Short mmCIF file of C-alpha atoms in Angstrom, two decimals:
data_model
loop_
_atom_site.label_atom_id
_atom_site.label_comp_id
_atom_site.label_asym_id
_atom_site.label_seq_id
_atom_site.Cartn_x
_atom_site.Cartn_y
_atom_site.Cartn_z
CA UNK E 1 98.54 112.38 117.86
CA UNK E 2 99.21 112.90 113.76
CA UNK E 3 97.07 112.60 111.34
CA UNK E 4 97.15 112.92 107.59
CA UNK E 5 93.50 113.01 105.92
CA UNK E 6 93.02 111.20 102.14
CA UNK E 7 92.06 114.00 99.74
CA UNK E 8 88.17 112.99 99.15
CA UNK E 9 88.23 115.00 102.63
CA UNK E 10 89.85 118.03 102.66
CA UNK E 11 87.61 118.39 98.98
CA UNK E 12 85.08 117.77 101.25
CA UNK E 13 85.82 120.04 103.56
CA UNK E 14 86.27 123.05 101.68
CA UNK E 15 83.22 122.43 98.59
CA UNK E 16 81.10 121.71 100.93
CA UNK E 17 81.55 122.80 104.39
CA UNK E 18 79.87 120.27 107.17
CA UNK E 19 81.42 117.20 108.65
CA UNK E 20 84.55 117.47 107.05
CA UNK E 21 85.15 120.72 107.76
CA UNK E 22 84.85 120.54 111.46
CA UNK E 23 86.62 117.76 111.56
CA UNK E 24 89.69 118.89 109.60
CA UNK E 25 88.70 122.78 112.02
CA UNK E 26 89.16 120.87 115.47
CA UNK E 27 92.09 118.54 114.66
CA UNK E 28 94.32 121.52 113.54
CA UNK E 29 93.92 122.76 116.86
CA UNK E 30 94.33 119.30 119.00
CA UNK E 31 96.95 117.38 116.28
CA UNK E 32 99.63 117.60 113.94
CA UNK E 33 97.78 117.38 110.34
CA UNK E 34 99.86 116.72 107.46
CA UNK E 35 100.09 117.26 104.01
CA UNK E 36 101.98 115.26 100.88
CA UNK E 37 103.22 116.54 97.49
CA UNK E 38 100.99 113.93 96.82
CA UNK E 39 98.02 114.62 97.88
CA UNK E 40 98.26 118.45 97.37
CA UNK E 41 98.18 117.97 93.61
CA UNK E 42 95.35 115.29 93.90
CA UNK E 43 93.19 118.08 96.06
CA UNK E 44 94.32 120.22 92.32
CA UNK E 45 93.73 118.07 89.72
CA UNK E 46 89.86 117.46 91.60
CA UNK E 47 89.08 120.71 92.44
CA UNK E 48 90.86 122.03 89.42
CA UNK E 49 88.70 118.92 86.88
CA UNK E 50 85.63 117.99 88.56
CA UNK E 51 85.02 120.86 89.96
CA UNK E 52 85.73 123.43 87.97
CA UNK E 53 87.31 126.13 90.42
CA UNK E 54 90.06 128.81 89.12
CA UNK E 55 93.75 128.12 89.82
CA UNK E 56 93.12 131.39 92.04
CA UNK E 57 90.43 130.17 94.12
CA UNK E 58 92.42 126.52 94.52
CA UNK E 59 95.51 128.40 95.28
CA UNK E 60 94.12 129.60 97.98
CA UNK E 61 92.57 126.87 99.50
CA UNK E 62 96.13 124.64 98.87
CA UNK E 63 97.37 128.48 100.66
CA UNK E 64 95.18 128.00 103.69
CA UNK E 65 96.46 123.93 103.79
CA UNK E 66 100.30 124.75 103.72
CA UNK E 67 99.33 127.29 106.19
CA UNK E 68 98.05 125.03 108.89
CA UNK E 69 98.98 121.45 107.90
CA UNK E 70 102.11 120.41 108.39
CA UNK E 71 104.36 119.17 105.12
CA UNK E 72 104.79 115.83 104.82
CA UNK E 73 106.94 113.43 103.00
CA UNK E 74 106.06 111.55 99.48
CA UNK E 75 106.80 108.01 99.41
CA UNK E 76 108.66 106.37 96.99
CA UNK E 77 108.15 103.35 97.77
CA UNK E 78 104.48 101.61 97.71
CA UNK E 79 103.55 98.91 98.29
CA UNK E 80 100.24 97.14 96.46
CA UNK E 81 97.61 96.78 99.14
CA UNK E 82 94.22 98.13 97.82
CA UNK E 83 92.67 98.70 94.03
CA UNK E 84 93.33 101.70 93.33
CA UNK E 85 96.63 102.94 93.34
CA UNK E 86 96.13 106.48 94.84
CA UNK E 87 94.65 104.76 97.97
CA UNK E 88 98.25 102.42 98.08
CA UNK E 89 100.55 106.39 97.70
CA UNK E 90 98.30 107.00 101.21
CA UNK E 91 98.59 104.29 102.78
CA UNK E 92 102.66 104.74 101.93
CA UNK E 93 102.69 108.37 102.60
CA UNK E 94 100.90 107.41 106.17
CA UNK E 95 103.59 104.85 106.88
CA UNK E 96 106.77 107.34 105.83
CA UNK E 97 105.45 109.92 108.19
CA UNK E 98 104.07 108.25 110.93
CA UNK E 99 100.57 108.61 110.79
CA UNK E 100 98.75 107.53 113.37
CA UNK E 101 95.37 108.34 112.13
CA UNK E 102 94.26 108.95 108.07
CA UNK E 103 91.04 110.51 107.98
CA UNK E 104 88.60 109.28 104.85
CA UNK E 105 85.72 108.39 102.98
CA UNK E 106 87.14 106.33 100.34
CA UNK E 107 85.07 102.55 101.22
CA UNK E 108 88.40 100.25 99.80
CA UNK E 109 90.70 102.46 102.82
CA UNK E 110 88.27 101.97 105.25
CA UNK E 111 87.40 98.50 104.06
CA UNK E 112 91.30 97.97 105.89
CA UNK E 113 90.42 99.58 109.43
CA UNK E 114 94.21 99.51 109.70
CA UNK E 115 97.39 99.54 108.19
CA UNK E 116 100.47 98.73 109.80
CA UNK E 117 99.67 100.26 113.28
CA UNK E 118 97.68 103.36 111.34
CA UNK E 119 93.94 103.63 112.16
CA UNK E 120 91.73 104.18 109.05
CA UNK E 121 88.06 106.04 109.58
CA UNK E 122 85.82 108.24 108.17
CA UNK E 123 85.56 111.53 109.47
CA UNK E 124 82.55 111.18 111.58
CA UNK E 125 84.58 108.56 113.62
CA UNK E 126 87.05 111.04 114.85
CA UNK E 127 85.21 112.22 117.08
CA UNK E 128 85.33 109.00 119.21
CA UNK E 129 89.48 109.09 118.99
#
């Protein structure tokens, strides 16, 4: 199964561990996990801006992602589905990379439930796959 983790889940995994970390750790061993340049840039912005991590720590996190995830394509064509442009980019990246499941904590994305045959679930619902 091809999985794309939304930035908020990746950030939560690195910041607090918990269920987001557990899901990512298990998914790495069972599925194909993708990231995109968009996700990395958004991750860097959040981890540095909101949580004030140093460049070196941020880069260590990114090295982990690049080692265990597959680099996907960042879509150029983005449909306006959600009110948040970043959510639209995640959906577009999911489509172009033939993702089966997007895992997110974002309520707007979760409310969609599916988008172009991509299931959209929370980390908690990962265990039901």
